[in-house]
mmCIF file of C-alpha atoms in Angstrom:
data_model
loop_
_atom_site.group_PDB
_atom_site.id
_atom_site.type_symbol
_atom_site.label_atom_id
_atom_site.label_comp_id
_atom_site.label_asym_id
_atom_site.label_seq_id
_atom_site.Cartn_x
_atom_site.Cartn_y
_atom_site.Cartn_z
ATOM 1 C CA MET A 173 147.390 102.687 139.070
ATOM 2 C CA ALA A 174 149.564 103.363 136.048
ATOM 3 C CA LEU A 175 153.206 102.366 136.290
ATOM 4 C CA GLU A 176 155.683 105.111 135.394
ATOM 5 C CA ALA A 177 159.418 105.111 134.705
ATOM 6 C CA LEU A 178 161.591 108.203 134.757
ATOM 7 C CA SER A 179 165.264 108.331 133.869
ATOM 8 C CA LEU A 180 167.155 110.552 136.329
ATOM 9 C CA ALA A 181 170.619 109.756 134.924
ATOM 10 C CA SER A 182 171.985 107.060 132.642
ATOM 11 C CA GLY A 183 175.522 106.408 131.506
ATOM 12 C CA SER A 184 178.905 105.065 132.464
ATOM 13 C CA SER A 185 179.277 107.933 134.961
ATOM 14 C CA GLY A 186 176.023 107.459 136.869
ATOM 15 C CA ASN A 187 172.663 105.706 136.769
ATOM 16 C CA ALA A 188 169.331 106.147 138.512
ATOM 17 C CA ILE A 189 165.850 105.207 137.324
ATOM 18 C CA LEU A 190 162.699 106.115 139.223
ATOM 19 C CA VAL A 191 159.726 103.756 138.971
ATOM 20 C CA LYS A 192 156.454 104.730 140.595
ATOM 21 C CA ASP A 193 152.722 104.329 140.647
ATOM 22 C CA ASP A 194 150.059 106.294 142.511
ATOM 23 C CA THR A 195 151.199 105.137 145.944
ATOM 24 C CA THR A 196 154.756 103.775 145.749
ATOM 25 C CA ALA A 197 158.120 104.962 144.421
ATOM 26 C CA ILE A 198 161.340 102.969 144.102
ATOM 27 C CA LEU A 199 164.751 103.579 142.562
ATOM 28 C CA ILE A 200 166.756 101.247 140.405
ATOM 29 C CA ASP A 201 170.306 102.239 141.412
ATOM 30 C CA ALA A 202 171.483 105.525 142.864
ATOM 31 C CA GLY A 203 174.731 106.155 141.026
ATOM 32 C CA ILE A 204 174.790 109.935 141.298
ATOM 33 C CA GLY A 205 175.608 112.132 144.291
ATOM 34 C CA ILE A 206 172.963 112.668 146.937
ATOM 35 C CA ARG A 207 172.451 116.368 146.148
ATOM 36 C CA LYS A 208 171.947 115.719 142.451
ATOM 37 C CA LEU A 209 169.787 112.692 143.174
ATOM 38 C CA THR A 210 167.605 114.603 145.619
ATOM 39 C CA ALA A 211 167.161 117.454 143.142
ATOM 40 C CA ALA A 212 166.290 115.040 140.334
ATOM 41 C CA LEU A 213 163.736 113.211 142.463
ATOM 42 C CA ARG A 214 162.075 116.416 143.606
ATOM 43 C CA TYR A 215 162.055 117.654 140.004
ATOM 44 C CA ARG A 216 160.023 114.529 139.253
ATOM 45 C CA GLY A 217 157.701 115.185 142.192
ATOM 46 C CA VAL A 218 159.096 112.631 144.655
ATOM 47 C CA ASP A 219 160.810 113.420 147.950
ATOM 48 C CA PRO A 220 163.586 110.927 148.808
ATOM 49 C CA SER A 221 161.856 110.143 152.104
ATOM 50 C CA GLU A 222 158.911 108.774 150.105
ATOM 51 C CA LEU A 223 160.985 106.046 148.449
ATOM 52 C CA SER A 224 160.113 102.489 149.442
ATOM 53 C CA ALA A 225 163.400 100.989 148.243
ATOM 54 C CA ILE A 226 166.635 101.518 146.343
ATOM 55 C CA LEU A 227 167.176 98.436 144.200
ATOM 56 C CA ILE A 228 170.891 97.870 143.590
ATOM 57 C CA THR A 229 171.967 96.031 140.437
ATOM 58 C CA HIS A 230 175.620 95.706 141.492
ATOM 59 C CA GLU A 231 178.280 97.465 143.534
ATOM 60 C CA HIS A 232 180.135 99.522 140.908
ATOM 61 C CA SER A 233 180.333 103.218 141.721
ATOM 62 C CA ASP A 234 178.227 104.434 138.801
ATOM 63 C CA HIS A 235 175.322 102.538 140.367
ATOM 64 C CA ILE A 236 175.792 103.239 144.096
ATOM 65 C CA THR A 237 177.492 106.652 144.480
ATOM 66 C CA GLY A 238 174.498 108.187 146.258
ATOM 67 C CA ALA A 239 172.892 105.000 147.521
ATOM 68 C CA VAL A 240 174.373 104.645 151.000
ATOM 69 C CA ARG A 241 174.006 108.310 151.970
ATOM 70 C CA THR A 242 170.447 108.433 150.654
ATOM 71 C CA ALA A 243 169.544 105.253 152.525
ATOM 72 C CA HIS A 244 171.090 106.578 155.732
ATOM 73 C CA ARG A 245 169.642 110.083 155.540
ATOM 74 C CA TYR A 246 166.104 109.143 154.553
ATOM 75 C CA GLY A 247 165.751 105.653 156.016
ATOM 76 C CA VAL A 248 165.249 104.011 152.633
ATOM 77 C CA PRO A 249 166.350 100.356 152.469
ATOM 78 C CA LEU A 250 169.049 99.246 150.056
ATOM 79 C CA VAL A 251 167.653 96.128 148.400
ATOM 80 C CA ALA A 252 170.066 93.652 146.803
ATOM 81 C CA ASN A 253 171.319 90.094 147.042
ATOM 82 C CA ALA A 254 173.689 89.222 149.876
ATOM 83 C CA PRO A 255 176.950 89.215 147.850
ATOM 84 C CA THR A 256 176.170 92.679 146.484
ATOM 85 C CA LEU A 257 175.285 94.080 149.897
ATOM 86 C CA GLN A 258 178.521 92.628 151.265
ATOM 87 C CA ALA A 259 180.467 94.306 148.469
ATOM 88 C CA ILE A 260 178.961 97.709 149.267
ATOM 89 C CA ARG A 261 180.774 99.398 152.117
ATOM 90 C CA HIS A 262 178.125 100.732 154.459
ATOM 91 C CA SER A 263 177.680 101.251 158.176
ATOM 92 C CA GLU A 264 175.451 99.015 160.243
ATOM 93 C CA ASN A 265 172.823 101.733 160.641
ATOM 94 C CA VAL A 266 172.020 101.793 156.922
ATOM 95 C CA PRO A 267 168.763 99.885 156.332
ATOM 96 C CA THR A 268 169.117 96.913 153.991
ATOM 97 C CA GLN A 269 166.930 94.124 152.673
ATOM 98 C CA VAL A 270 168.272 90.933 151.130
ATOM 99 C CA MET A 271 166.631 89.914 147.860
ATOM 100 C CA ASP A 272 167.921 86.668 146.413
ATOM 101 C CA VAL A 273 168.423 86.323 142.665
ATOM 102 C CA GLY A 274 165.115 85.254 141.153
ATOM 103 C CA GLU A 275 163.127 86.259 144.217
ATOM 104 C CA CYS A 276 159.970 88.363 143.872
ATOM 105 C CA ILE A 277 159.154 91.026 146.483
ATOM 106 C CA ALA A 278 156.144 93.354 146.692
ATOM 107 C CA PHE A 279 156.555 97.070 147.260
ATOM 108 C CA GLY A 280 153.073 98.537 147.461
ATOM 109 C CA GLY A 281 151.265 97.505 144.296
ATOM 110 C CA MET A 282 154.497 96.652 142.475
ATOM 111 C CA GLN A 283 155.987 93.182 142.189
ATOM 112 C CA VAL A 284 159.780 93.307 141.810
ATOM 113 C CA ARG A 285 161.789 90.360 140.522
ATOM 114 C CA SER A 286 165.554 90.147 140.031
ATOM 115 C CA PHE A 287 167.315 88.054 137.402
ATOM 116 C CA ARG A 288 170.881 87.133 136.562
ATOM 117 C CA VAL A 289 173.056 89.161 134.169
ATOM 118 C CA SER A 290 176.700 88.737 133.091
ATOM 119 C CA HIS A 291 179.026 91.419 134.465
ATOM 120 C CA ASP A 292 182.275 91.591 136.433
ATOM 121 C CA ALA A 293 180.717 92.221 139.825
ATOM 122 C CA ALA A 294 179.906 90.159 142.915
ATOM 123 C CA CYS A 295 176.410 89.058 141.869
ATOM 124 C CA PRO A 296 174.971 91.437 139.258
ATOM 125 C CA VAL A 297 171.276 91.451 138.392
ATOM 126 C CA GLY A 298 168.633 93.170 136.357
ATOM 127 C CA TYR A 299 165.131 93.913 137.596
ATOM 128 C CA THR A 300 161.610 93.424 136.317
ATOM 129 C CA ILE A 301 158.877 95.508 137.929
ATOM 130 C CA CYS A 302 155.250 94.558 137.374
ATOM 131 C CA GLY A 303 152.335 96.871 138.023
ATOM 132 C CA CYS A 304 148.642 96.156 137.614
ATOM 133 C CA LYS A 305 148.747 96.323 133.814
ATOM 134 C CA SER A 306 152.350 97.100 132.810
ATOM 135 C CA THR A 307 155.801 95.573 133.139
ATOM 136 C CA ILE A 308 159.208 97.273 133.108
ATOM 137 C CA THR A 309 162.456 95.354 132.641
ATOM 138 C CA SER A 310 165.838 97.006 133.211
ATOM 139 C CA VAL A 311 169.166 95.547 132.017
ATOM 140 C CA THR A 312 171.997 98.074 132.241
ATOM 141 C CA ASP A 313 175.250 96.105 132.684
ATOM 142 C CA THR A 314 175.766 92.790 130.946
ATOM 143 C CA GLY A 315 178.323 91.434 128.531
ATOM 144 C CA MET A 316 175.991 88.876 127.002
ATOM 145 C CA LEU A 317 172.290 88.229 126.558
ATOM 146 C CA LEU A 318 171.619 85.348 128.923
ATOM 147 C CA PRO A 319 168.419 83.310 128.504
ATOM 148 C CA GLU A 320 167.025 84.978 131.634
ATOM 149 C CA ILE A 321 167.458 88.403 130.053
ATOM 150 C CA GLN A 322 165.740 87.358 126.848
ATOM 151 C CA GLU A 323 162.868 85.816 128.797
ATOM 152 C CA GLU A 324 162.333 88.932 130.910
ATOM 153 C CA ALA A 325 162.624 91.254 127.906
ATOM 154 C CA ALA A 326 160.009 89.255 126.007
ATOM 155 C CA ASN A 327 157.359 90.191 128.566
ATOM 156 C CA ALA A 328 158.236 93.867 129.003
ATOM 157 C CA ASP A 329 156.114 96.842 128.026
ATOM 158 C CA LEU A 330 159.146 99.056 128.628
ATOM 159 C CA LEU A 331 162.616 97.597 128.111
ATOM 160 C CA ILE A 332 165.489 99.631 129.538
ATOM 161 C CA LEU A 333 168.454 98.109 127.728
ATOM 162 C CA GLU A 334 172.176 98.750 127.838
ATOM 163 C CA SER A 335 173.643 100.038 124.570
ATOM 164 C CA ASN A 336 177.055 100.898 125.919
ATOM 165 C CA TYR A 337 179.460 101.210 123.017
ATOM 166 C CA ASP A 338 179.899 101.467 119.281
ATOM 167 C CA GLU A 339 182.343 98.737 118.288
ATOM 168 C CA GLU A 340 184.343 100.885 115.869
ATOM 169 C CA MET A 341 184.604 103.762 118.350
ATOM 170 C CA LEU A 342 185.806 101.380 121.060
ATOM 171 C CA ILE A 343 188.415 99.702 118.838
ATOM 172 C CA GLU A 344 189.790 102.986 117.513
ATOM 173 C CA GLY A 345 189.384 104.898 120.770
ATOM 174 C CA PRO A 346 191.872 105.895 123.487
ATOM 175 C CA TYR A 347 191.273 103.098 125.995
ATOM 176 C CA PRO A 348 194.152 100.670 126.702
ATOM 177 C CA TYR A 349 193.824 97.168 125.316
ATOM 178 C CA PHE A 350 192.984 95.515 128.648
ATOM 179 C CA LEU A 351 190.044 97.883 129.166
ATOM 180 C CA LYS A 352 188.770 97.387 125.621
ATOM 181 C CA TYR A 353 188.962 93.628 126.203
ATOM 182 C CA ARG A 354 187.046 93.931 129.480
ATOM 183 C CA ILE A 355 184.291 96.001 127.890
ATOM 184 C CA LYS A 356 183.888 93.572 124.972
ATOM 185 C CA SER A 357 184.043 90.445 127.140
ATOM 186 C CA GLU A 358 181.110 88.298 128.245
ATOM 187 C CA ASN A 359 181.377 89.968 131.659
ATOM 188 C CA GLY A 360 181.552 93.478 130.232
ATOM 189 C CA HIS A 361 178.958 95.538 128.410
ATOM 190 C CA LEU A 362 176.520 95.304 125.507
ATOM 191 C CA SER A 363 177.420 96.950 122.219
ATOM 192 C CA ASN A 364 174.952 98.897 120.109
ATOM 193 C CA ASP A 365 174.804 95.958 117.698
ATOM 194 C CA ALA A 366 174.081 93.455 120.474
ATOM 195 C CA ALA A 367 171.329 95.638 121.902
ATOM 196 C CA ALA A 368 169.837 95.996 118.437
ATOM 197 C CA GLY A 369 169.948 92.222 118.048
ATOM 198 C CA LEU A 370 167.703 91.720 121.068
ATOM 199 C CA ILE A 371 165.304 94.407 119.848
ATOM 200 C CA ILE A 372 165.124 92.675 116.450
ATOM 201 C CA ASP A 373 164.374 89.331 118.119
ATOM 202 C CA LEU A 374 161.531 90.921 120.080
ATOM 203 C CA ALA A 375 160.055 92.556 116.987
ATOM 204 C CA GLU A 376 160.251 89.358 114.961
ATOM 205 C CA SER A 377 158.413 87.478 117.715
ATOM 206 C CA GLY A 378 155.598 90.018 117.659
ATOM 207 C CA ARG A 379 156.645 91.927 120.771
ATOM 208 C CA THR A 380 156.559 95.717 120.485
ATOM 209 C CA PRO A 381 157.800 97.222 123.755
ATOM 210 C CA SER A 382 158.951 100.770 124.163
ATOM 211 C CA VAL A 383 162.750 100.686 124.419
ATOM 212 C CA TRP A 384 165.141 102.974 126.238
ATOM 213 C CA LEU A 385 168.763 102.634 125.178
ATOM 214 C CA ALA A 386 170.705 103.156 128.391
ATOM 215 C CA HIS A 387 174.136 103.212 130.032
ATOM 216 C CA LEU A 388 175.889 104.769 127.013
ATOM 217 C CA SER A 389 179.638 105.302 127.191
ATOM 218 C CA LYS A 390 180.716 108.927 126.959
ATOM 219 C CA THR A 391 183.945 107.972 125.162
ATOM 220 C CA ASN A 392 182.854 105.093 122.944
ATOM 221 C CA ASN A 393 179.310 106.012 121.951
ATOM 222 C CA SER A 394 176.868 108.838 121.392
ATOM 223 C CA PRO A 395 173.073 109.076 121.613
ATOM 224 C CA SER A 396 172.775 109.659 117.877
ATOM 225 C CA ILE A 397 174.941 106.655 116.963
ATOM 226 C CA ALA A 398 173.199 104.305 119.416
ATOM 227 C CA LEU A 399 169.753 105.337 118.201
ATOM 228 C CA ALA A 400 170.676 105.189 114.513
ATOM 229 C CA THR A 401 172.190 101.722 114.928
ATOM 230 C CA ALA A 402 169.109 100.317 116.633
ATOM 231 C CA GLN A 403 166.663 101.884 114.196
ATOM 232 C CA HIS A 404 168.650 100.996 111.079
ATOM 233 C CA LEU A 405 169.264 97.362 112.024
ATOM 234 C CA LEU A 406 165.692 96.899 113.227
ATOM 235 C CA TRP A 407 164.308 98.136 109.917
ATOM 236 C CA ALA A 408 166.880 96.259 107.831
ATOM 237 C CA TYR A 409 166.306 92.881 109.477
ATOM 238 C CA SER A 410 162.632 92.979 110.429
ATOM 239 C CA GLY A 411 161.021 95.880 108.593
ATOM 240 C CA GLU A 412 159.581 97.028 111.918
ATOM 241 C CA HIS A 413 159.552 100.353 113.717
ATOM 242 C CA LEU A 414 159.477 100.505 117.514
ATOM 243 C CA ASN A 415 159.370 103.376 119.966
ATOM 244 C CA ILE A 416 163.104 103.629 120.751
ATOM 245 C CA SER A 417 164.599 106.484 122.791
ATOM 246 C CA VAL A 418 167.958 107.234 124.412
ATOM 247 C CA ALA A 419 168.302 107.956 128.131
ATOM 248 C CA LEU A 420 170.622 110.931 128.598
ATOM 249 C CA ARG A 421 173.688 111.002 130.772
ATOM 250 C CA ASP A 422 173.616 113.802 133.306
ATOM 251 C CA ILE A 423 170.041 115.045 133.434
ATOM 252 C CA PRO A 424 166.520 113.728 133.944
ATOM 253 C CA SER A 425 165.312 112.819 130.481
ATOM 254 C CA LEU A 426 162.849 110.100 129.517
ATOM 255 C CA HIS A 427 159.393 109.574 131.013
ATOM 256 C CA TRP A 428 157.225 106.545 130.257
ATOM 257 C CA ILE A 429 153.680 105.924 131.462
ATOM 258 C CA GLY A 430 152.127 102.482 131.174
ATOM 259 C CA ASN A 431 148.493 101.528 130.844
#
């Protein structure tokens, strides 16, 4: 059963990643409206009622906008740690499942493990999903590369990695100082350069995952700049080429199939 990942939306305005195999489908976040999410899922051949879980990374709106309504309408459990579930406003008739940080839970043939990231939310996490032969790791909101992130990334066949902002665009851009400081802080977001640094480390250690650059800022980044930064720095520091792509903001875009 090959593991697949499909980007339904990725960016500072909404995020949703579909992961599936032959028998099971789960979402990482549901940060777009329920109509758009339903259409995107059906475009990818999955009805929302077929989802086994919606994994929530943290409670910010660009990750949960459609989560509660989708869970309520289709009976799909919201899966997250207790602090995150408490931070999400939902009625008692929304199905939920507590998943502690570091815990591993099986959904069909997939093994899902959460790990700590560094972001200004109640208890933010990333997720690693293991199939029979492939592993996907997703890190979309973190201000620094914690050891846990580096460890999970080192074992991934597909790494979905935040590349939120170009440092020059952020500094010279229209955001007020306090927001620029938040974004650049250890509890904020990863820059293009920081994302490239992790990719370089993986390449130099002999790891060659496919990489999706994700969660790009609309104001402080662009797909072309994020991709060029990663490719240029990777080649300059390691002389390696990897399969690097950019997940687009408002539409279903990337599709990866494992072994």
